[in-house]
PDB file of C-alpha atoms in Angstrom:
ATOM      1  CA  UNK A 548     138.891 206.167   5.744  1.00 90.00           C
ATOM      2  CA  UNK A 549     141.271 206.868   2.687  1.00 96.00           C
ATOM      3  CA  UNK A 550     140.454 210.572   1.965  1.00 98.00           C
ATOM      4  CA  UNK A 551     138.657 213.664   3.587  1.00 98.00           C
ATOM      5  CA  UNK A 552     137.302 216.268   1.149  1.00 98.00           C
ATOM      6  CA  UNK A 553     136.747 219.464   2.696  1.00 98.00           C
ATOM      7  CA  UNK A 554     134.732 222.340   1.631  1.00 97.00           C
ATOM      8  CA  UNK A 555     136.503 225.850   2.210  1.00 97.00           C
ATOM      9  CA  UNK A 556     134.057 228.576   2.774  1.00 93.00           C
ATOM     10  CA  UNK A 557     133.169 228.198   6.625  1.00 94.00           C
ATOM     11  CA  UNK A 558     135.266 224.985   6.845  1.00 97.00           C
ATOM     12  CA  UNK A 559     139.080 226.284   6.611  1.00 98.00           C
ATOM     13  CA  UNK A 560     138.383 230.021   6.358  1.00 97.00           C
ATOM     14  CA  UNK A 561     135.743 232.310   7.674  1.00 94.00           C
ATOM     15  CA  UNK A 562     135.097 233.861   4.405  1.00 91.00           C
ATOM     16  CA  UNK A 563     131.331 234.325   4.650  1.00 88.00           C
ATOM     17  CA  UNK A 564     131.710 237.749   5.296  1.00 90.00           C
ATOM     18  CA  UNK A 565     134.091 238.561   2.717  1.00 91.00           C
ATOM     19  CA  UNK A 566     131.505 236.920   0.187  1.00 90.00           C
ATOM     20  CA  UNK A 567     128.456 238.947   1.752  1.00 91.00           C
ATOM     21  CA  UNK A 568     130.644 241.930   1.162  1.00 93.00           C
ATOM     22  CA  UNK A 569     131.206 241.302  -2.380  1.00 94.00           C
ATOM     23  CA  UNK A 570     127.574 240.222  -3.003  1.00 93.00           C
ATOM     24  CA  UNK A 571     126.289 243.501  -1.697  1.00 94.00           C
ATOM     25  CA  UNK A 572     128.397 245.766  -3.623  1.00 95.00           C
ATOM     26  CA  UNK A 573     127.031 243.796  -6.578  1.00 96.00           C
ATOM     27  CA  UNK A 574     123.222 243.854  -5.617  1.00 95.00           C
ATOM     28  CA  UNK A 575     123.827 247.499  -3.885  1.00 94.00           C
ATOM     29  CA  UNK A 576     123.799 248.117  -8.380  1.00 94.00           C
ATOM     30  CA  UNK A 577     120.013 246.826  -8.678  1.00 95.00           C
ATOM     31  CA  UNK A 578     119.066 248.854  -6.129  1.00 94.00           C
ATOM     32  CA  UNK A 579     118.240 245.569  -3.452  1.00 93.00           C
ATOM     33  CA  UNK A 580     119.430 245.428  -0.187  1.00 90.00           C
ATOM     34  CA  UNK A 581     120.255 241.788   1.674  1.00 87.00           C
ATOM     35  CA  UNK A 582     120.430 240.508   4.984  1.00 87.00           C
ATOM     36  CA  UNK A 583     123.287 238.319   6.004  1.00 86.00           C
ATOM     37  CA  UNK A 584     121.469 235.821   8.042  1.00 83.00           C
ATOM     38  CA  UNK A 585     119.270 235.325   4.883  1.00 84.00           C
ATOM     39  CA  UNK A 586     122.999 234.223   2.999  1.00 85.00           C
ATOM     40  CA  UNK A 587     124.674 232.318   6.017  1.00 77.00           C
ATOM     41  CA  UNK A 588     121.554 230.362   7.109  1.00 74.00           C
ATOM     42  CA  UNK A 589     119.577 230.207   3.396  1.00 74.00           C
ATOM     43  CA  UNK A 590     122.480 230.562   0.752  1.00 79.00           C
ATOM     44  CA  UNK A 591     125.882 229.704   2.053  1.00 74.00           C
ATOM     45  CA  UNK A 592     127.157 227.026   0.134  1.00 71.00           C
ATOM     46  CA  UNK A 593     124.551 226.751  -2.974  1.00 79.00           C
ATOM     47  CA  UNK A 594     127.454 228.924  -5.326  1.00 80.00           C
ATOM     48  CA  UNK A 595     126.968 232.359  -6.865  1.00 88.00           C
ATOM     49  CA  UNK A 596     124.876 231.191  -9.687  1.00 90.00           C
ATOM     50  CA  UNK A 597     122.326 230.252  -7.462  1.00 89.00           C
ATOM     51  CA  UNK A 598     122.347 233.115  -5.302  1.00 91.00           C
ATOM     52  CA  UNK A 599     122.370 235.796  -8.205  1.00 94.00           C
ATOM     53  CA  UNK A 600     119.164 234.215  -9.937  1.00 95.00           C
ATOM     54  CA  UNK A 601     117.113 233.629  -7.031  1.00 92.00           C
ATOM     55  CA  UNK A 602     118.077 237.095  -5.448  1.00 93.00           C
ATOM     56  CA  UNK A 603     117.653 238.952  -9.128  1.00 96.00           C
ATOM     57  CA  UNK A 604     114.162 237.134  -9.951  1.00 95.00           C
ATOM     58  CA  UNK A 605     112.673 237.226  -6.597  1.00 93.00           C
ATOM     59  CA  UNK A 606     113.134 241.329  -7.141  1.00 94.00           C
ATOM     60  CA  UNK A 607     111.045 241.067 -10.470  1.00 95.00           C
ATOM     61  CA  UNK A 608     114.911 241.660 -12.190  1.00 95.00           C
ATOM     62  CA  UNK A 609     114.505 238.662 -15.705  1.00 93.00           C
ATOM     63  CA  UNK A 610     116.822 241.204 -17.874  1.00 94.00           C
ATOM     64  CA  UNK A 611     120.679 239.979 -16.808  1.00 95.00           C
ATOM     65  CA  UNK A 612     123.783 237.891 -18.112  1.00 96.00           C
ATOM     66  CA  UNK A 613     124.070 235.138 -15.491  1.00 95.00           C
ATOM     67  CA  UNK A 614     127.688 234.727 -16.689  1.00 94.00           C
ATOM     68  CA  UNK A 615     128.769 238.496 -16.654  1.00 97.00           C
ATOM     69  CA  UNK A 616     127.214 238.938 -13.279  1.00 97.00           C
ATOM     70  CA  UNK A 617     129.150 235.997 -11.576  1.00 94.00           C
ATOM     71  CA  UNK A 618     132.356 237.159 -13.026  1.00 94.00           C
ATOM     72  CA  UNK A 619     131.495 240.200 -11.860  1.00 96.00           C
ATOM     73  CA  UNK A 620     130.880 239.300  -8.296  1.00 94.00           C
ATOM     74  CA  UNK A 621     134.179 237.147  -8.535  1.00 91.00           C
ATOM     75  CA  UNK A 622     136.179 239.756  -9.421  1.00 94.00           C
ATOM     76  CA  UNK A 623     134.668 242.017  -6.667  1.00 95.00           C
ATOM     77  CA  UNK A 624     135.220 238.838  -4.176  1.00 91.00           C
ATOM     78  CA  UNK A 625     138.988 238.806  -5.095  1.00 91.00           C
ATOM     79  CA  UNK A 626     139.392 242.845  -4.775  1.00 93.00           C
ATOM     80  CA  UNK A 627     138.552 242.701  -1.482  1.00 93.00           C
ATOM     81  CA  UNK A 628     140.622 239.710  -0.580  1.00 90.00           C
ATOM     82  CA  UNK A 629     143.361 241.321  -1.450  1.00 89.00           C
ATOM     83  CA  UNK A 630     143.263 243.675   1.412  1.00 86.00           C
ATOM     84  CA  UNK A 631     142.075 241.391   4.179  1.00 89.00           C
ATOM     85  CA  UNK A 632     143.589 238.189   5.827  1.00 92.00           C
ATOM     86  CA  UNK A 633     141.453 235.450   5.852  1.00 95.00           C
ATOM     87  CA  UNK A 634     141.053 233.790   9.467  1.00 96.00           C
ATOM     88  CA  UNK A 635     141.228 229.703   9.183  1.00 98.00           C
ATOM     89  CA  UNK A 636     138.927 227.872  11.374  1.00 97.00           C
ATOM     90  CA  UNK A 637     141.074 226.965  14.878  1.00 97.00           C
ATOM     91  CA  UNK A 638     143.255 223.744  14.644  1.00 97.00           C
ATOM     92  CA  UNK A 639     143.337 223.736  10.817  1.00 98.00           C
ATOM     93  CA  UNK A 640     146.545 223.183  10.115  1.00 97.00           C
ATOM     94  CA  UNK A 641     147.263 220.943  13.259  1.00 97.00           C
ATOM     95  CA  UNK A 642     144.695 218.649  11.553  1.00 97.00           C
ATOM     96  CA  UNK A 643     145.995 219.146   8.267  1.00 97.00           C
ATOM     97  CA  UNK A 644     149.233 217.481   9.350  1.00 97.00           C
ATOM     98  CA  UNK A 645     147.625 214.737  11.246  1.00 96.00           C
ATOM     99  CA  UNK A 646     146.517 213.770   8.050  1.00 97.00           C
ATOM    100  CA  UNK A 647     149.632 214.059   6.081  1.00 97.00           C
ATOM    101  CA  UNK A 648     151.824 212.138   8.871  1.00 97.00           C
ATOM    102  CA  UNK A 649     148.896 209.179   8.494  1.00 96.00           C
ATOM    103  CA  UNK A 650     148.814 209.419   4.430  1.00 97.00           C
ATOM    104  CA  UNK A 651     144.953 210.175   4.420  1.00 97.00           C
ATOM    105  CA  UNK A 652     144.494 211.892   0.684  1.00 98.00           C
ATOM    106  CA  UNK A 653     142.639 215.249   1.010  1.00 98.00           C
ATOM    107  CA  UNK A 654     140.940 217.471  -1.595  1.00 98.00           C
ATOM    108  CA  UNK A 655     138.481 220.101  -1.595  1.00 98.00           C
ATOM    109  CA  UNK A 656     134.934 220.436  -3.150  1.00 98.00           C
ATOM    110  CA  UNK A 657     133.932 224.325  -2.574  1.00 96.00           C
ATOM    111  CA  UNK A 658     130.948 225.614  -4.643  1.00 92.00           C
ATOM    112  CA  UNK A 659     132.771 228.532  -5.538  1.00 90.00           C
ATOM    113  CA  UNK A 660     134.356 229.273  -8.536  1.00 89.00           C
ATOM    114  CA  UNK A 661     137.867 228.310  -9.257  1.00 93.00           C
ATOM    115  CA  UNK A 662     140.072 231.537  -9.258  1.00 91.00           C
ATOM    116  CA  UNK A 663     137.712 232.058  -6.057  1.00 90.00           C
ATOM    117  CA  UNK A 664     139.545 229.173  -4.433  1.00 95.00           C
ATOM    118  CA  UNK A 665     142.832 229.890  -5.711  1.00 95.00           C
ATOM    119  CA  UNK A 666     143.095 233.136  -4.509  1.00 93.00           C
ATOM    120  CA  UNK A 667     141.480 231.948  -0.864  1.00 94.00           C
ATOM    121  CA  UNK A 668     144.077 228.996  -0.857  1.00 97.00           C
ATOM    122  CA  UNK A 669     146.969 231.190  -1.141  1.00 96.00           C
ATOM    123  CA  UNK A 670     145.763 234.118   1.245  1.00 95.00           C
ATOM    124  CA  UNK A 671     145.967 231.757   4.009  1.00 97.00           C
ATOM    125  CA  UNK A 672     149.098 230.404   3.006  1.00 96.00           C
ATOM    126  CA  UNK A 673     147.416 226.450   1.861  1.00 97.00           C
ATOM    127  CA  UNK A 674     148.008 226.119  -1.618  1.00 96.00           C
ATOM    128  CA  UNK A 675     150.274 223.815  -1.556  1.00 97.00           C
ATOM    129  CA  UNK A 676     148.468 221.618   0.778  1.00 98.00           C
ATOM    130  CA  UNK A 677     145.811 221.231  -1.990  1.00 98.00           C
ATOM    131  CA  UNK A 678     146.929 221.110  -5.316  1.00 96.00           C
ATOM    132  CA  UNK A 679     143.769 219.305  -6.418  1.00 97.00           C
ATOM    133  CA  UNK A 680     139.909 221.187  -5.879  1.00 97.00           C
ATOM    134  CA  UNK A 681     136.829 221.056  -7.446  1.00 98.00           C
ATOM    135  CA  UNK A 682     134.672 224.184  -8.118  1.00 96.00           C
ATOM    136  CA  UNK A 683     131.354 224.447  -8.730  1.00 92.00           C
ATOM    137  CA  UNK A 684     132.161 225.116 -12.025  1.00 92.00           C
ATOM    138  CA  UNK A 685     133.312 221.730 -12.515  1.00 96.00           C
ATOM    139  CA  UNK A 686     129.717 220.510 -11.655  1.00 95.00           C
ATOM    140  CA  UNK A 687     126.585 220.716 -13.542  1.00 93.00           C
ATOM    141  CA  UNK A 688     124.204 220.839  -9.825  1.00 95.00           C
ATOM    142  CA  UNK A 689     125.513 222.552  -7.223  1.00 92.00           C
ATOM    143  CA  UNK A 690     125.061 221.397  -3.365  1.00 93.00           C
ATOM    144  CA  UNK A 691     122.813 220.066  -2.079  1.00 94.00           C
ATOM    145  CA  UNK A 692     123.457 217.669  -5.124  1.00 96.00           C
ATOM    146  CA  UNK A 693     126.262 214.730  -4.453  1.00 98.00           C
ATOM    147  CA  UNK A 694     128.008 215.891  -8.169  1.00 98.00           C
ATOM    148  CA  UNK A 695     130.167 217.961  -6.301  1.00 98.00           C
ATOM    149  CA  UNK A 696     131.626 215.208  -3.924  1.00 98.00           C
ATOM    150  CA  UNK A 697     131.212 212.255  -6.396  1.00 98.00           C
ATOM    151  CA  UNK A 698     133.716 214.253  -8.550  1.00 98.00           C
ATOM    152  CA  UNK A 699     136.097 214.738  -5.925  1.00 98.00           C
ATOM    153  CA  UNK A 700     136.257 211.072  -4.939  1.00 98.00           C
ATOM    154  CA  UNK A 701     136.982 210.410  -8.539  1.00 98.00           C
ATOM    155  CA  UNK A 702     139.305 212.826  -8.992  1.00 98.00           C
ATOM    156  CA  UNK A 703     141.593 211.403  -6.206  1.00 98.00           C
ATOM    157  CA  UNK A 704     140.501 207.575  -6.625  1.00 98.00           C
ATOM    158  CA  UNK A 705     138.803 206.479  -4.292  1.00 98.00           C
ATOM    159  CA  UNK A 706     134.802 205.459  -3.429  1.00 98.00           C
ATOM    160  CA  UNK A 707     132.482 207.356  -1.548  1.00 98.00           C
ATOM    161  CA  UNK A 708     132.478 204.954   0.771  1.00 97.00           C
ATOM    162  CA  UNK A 709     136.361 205.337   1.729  1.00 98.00           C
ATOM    163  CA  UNK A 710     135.548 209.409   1.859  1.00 98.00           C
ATOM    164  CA  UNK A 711     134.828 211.365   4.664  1.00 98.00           C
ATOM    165  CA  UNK A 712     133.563 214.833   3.962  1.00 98.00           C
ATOM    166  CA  UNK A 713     134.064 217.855   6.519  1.00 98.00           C
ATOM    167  CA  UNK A 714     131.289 220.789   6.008  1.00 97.00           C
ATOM    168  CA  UNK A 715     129.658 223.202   7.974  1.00 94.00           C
ATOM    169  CA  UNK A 716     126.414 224.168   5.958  1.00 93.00           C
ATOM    170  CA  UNK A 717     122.745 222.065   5.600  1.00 93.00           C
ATOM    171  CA  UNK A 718     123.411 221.619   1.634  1.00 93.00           C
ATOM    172  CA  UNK A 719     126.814 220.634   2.015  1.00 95.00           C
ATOM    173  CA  UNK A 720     125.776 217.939   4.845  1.00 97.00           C
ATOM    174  CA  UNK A 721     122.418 216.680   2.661  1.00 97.00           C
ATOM    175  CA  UNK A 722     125.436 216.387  -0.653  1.00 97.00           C
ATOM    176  CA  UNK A 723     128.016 214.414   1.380  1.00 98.00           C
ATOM    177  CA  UNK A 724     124.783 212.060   2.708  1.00 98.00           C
ATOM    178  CA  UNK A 725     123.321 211.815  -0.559  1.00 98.00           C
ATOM    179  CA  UNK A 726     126.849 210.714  -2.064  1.00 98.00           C
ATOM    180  CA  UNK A 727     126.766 207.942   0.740  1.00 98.00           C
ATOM    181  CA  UNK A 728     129.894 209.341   2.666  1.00 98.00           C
ATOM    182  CA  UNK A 729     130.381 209.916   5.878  1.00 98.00           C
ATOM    183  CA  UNK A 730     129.989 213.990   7.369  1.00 98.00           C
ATOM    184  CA  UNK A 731     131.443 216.190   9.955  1.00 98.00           C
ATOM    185  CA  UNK A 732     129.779 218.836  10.663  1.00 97.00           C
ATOM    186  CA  UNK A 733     131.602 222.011  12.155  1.00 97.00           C
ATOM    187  CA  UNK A 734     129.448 224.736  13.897  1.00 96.00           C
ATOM    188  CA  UNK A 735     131.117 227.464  12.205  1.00 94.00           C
ATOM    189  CA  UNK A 736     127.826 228.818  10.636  1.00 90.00           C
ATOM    190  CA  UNK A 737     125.044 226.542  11.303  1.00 90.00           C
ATOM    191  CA  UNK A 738     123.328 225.389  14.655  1.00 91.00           C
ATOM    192  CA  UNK A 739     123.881 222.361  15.738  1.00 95.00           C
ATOM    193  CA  UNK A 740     120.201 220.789  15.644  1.00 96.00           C
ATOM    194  CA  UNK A 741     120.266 221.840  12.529  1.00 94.00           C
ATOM    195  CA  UNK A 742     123.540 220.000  10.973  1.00 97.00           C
ATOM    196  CA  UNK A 743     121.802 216.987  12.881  1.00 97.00           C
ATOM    197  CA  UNK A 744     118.714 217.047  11.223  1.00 97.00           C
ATOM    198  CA  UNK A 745     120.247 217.110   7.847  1.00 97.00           C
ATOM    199  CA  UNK A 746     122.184 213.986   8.955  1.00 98.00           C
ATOM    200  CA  UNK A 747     125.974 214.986   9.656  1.00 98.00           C
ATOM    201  CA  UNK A 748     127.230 211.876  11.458  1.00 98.00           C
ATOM    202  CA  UNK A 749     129.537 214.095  13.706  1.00 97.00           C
ATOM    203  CA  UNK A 750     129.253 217.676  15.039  1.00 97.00           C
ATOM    204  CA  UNK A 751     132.303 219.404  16.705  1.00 97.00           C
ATOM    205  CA  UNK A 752     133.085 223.239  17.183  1.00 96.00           C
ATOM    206  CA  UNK A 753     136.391 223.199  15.255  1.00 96.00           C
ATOM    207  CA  UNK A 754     139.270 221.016  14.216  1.00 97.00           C
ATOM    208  CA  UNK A 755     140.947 221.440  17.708  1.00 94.00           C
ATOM    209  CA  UNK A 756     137.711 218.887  18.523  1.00 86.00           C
ATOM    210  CA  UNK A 757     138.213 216.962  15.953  1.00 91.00           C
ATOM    211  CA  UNK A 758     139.684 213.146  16.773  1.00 83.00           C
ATOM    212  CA  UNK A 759     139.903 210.412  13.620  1.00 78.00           C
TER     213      UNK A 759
END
């Protein structure tokens, strides 16, 4: 293993909330009102594109700027951020250094959008730890597509094969598969049968679990 790419969103921060929060102020407009295990269980890590379609259509709601809405929802994503401190998921940083003392690359491949991941990056105090990310504005499909992870490899040079990938969602798990890399799965917002049917090689808890 030459590189781990990590997703963010339920992998290093507990931010699922925080991205509920900001996707009911924006739907609270339309009149609709969501549930949250719909988002975790459904949703959680297919990107706000996604999420604003299907919700929008699904209420009969055709007449909207895709674009102007995710912005929107970004910008209501980072208001809030600003006044609440992101937990990270236990033993994050412990790992994090594990990883730097053995010279194991890392990068992240979040499906949210890049000022998103910037702004989550420095709340927790990691941006320099990953100067390199890609968004799922830098793909064309988002998860459960490989684009997202393919990228990622490339962007730090190396093959799938020499990539590990740590996630904590079904779509994330099926992308990391489907771009033949290995998978840990954390239990930070799915069930564990689950992340085992969709073919995570490992399951653990947290990172204070975690062994490599």
């Amino acid at each position: 293993m030459k590189a781990i790419i990590f997703d963010l969103d339920g992998t290093i921060v507990f931010s699922h909330p925080t991205h509920f929060a900001a996707y009911e102020e924006l739907f609270g407009e339309f009149g609709i009102k969501w549930n949250y295990e719909e988002f975790n269980n459904v949703f959680a890590g297919t990107g706000a594109p996604v999420i604003i379609e299907n919700l929008l259509t699904r209420h009969g709601i055709t007449d909207f700027d895709l674009g102007v809405l995710v912005k929107k929802k970004r910008d209501i994503f980072n208001r809030i951020l600003e006044n609440n401190k992101l937990k990270t998921v236990p033993g994050f940083f412990e790992f994090i250094k594990t990883l730097n003392e053995r010279g194991i690359k890392k990068i992240i491949a979040s499906g949210s959008n890049r000022e998103n991941i910037k702004h989550m990056l420095i709340n927790i105090g990691a941006e320099s730890e990953f100067p390199l990310y890609i968004s799922g504005e830098d793909v064309k499909n988002p998860k459960p597509s490989p684009d997202i992870f393919l990228a990622a490899a490339e962007k730090i040079g190396v093959t799938p094969r020499q990539c590990t990938v740590i996630e904590e969602t079904t779509h994330g798990v099926i992308g990391a598969k489907a771009a033949k890399m290995k998978c840990i799965a954390l239990t930070t917002t799915c069930d564990r049968n689950v992340l085992a049917e969709a073919g995570a090689d490992m399951i653990v808890e947290n990172y204070s679990k975690l062994r490599i």
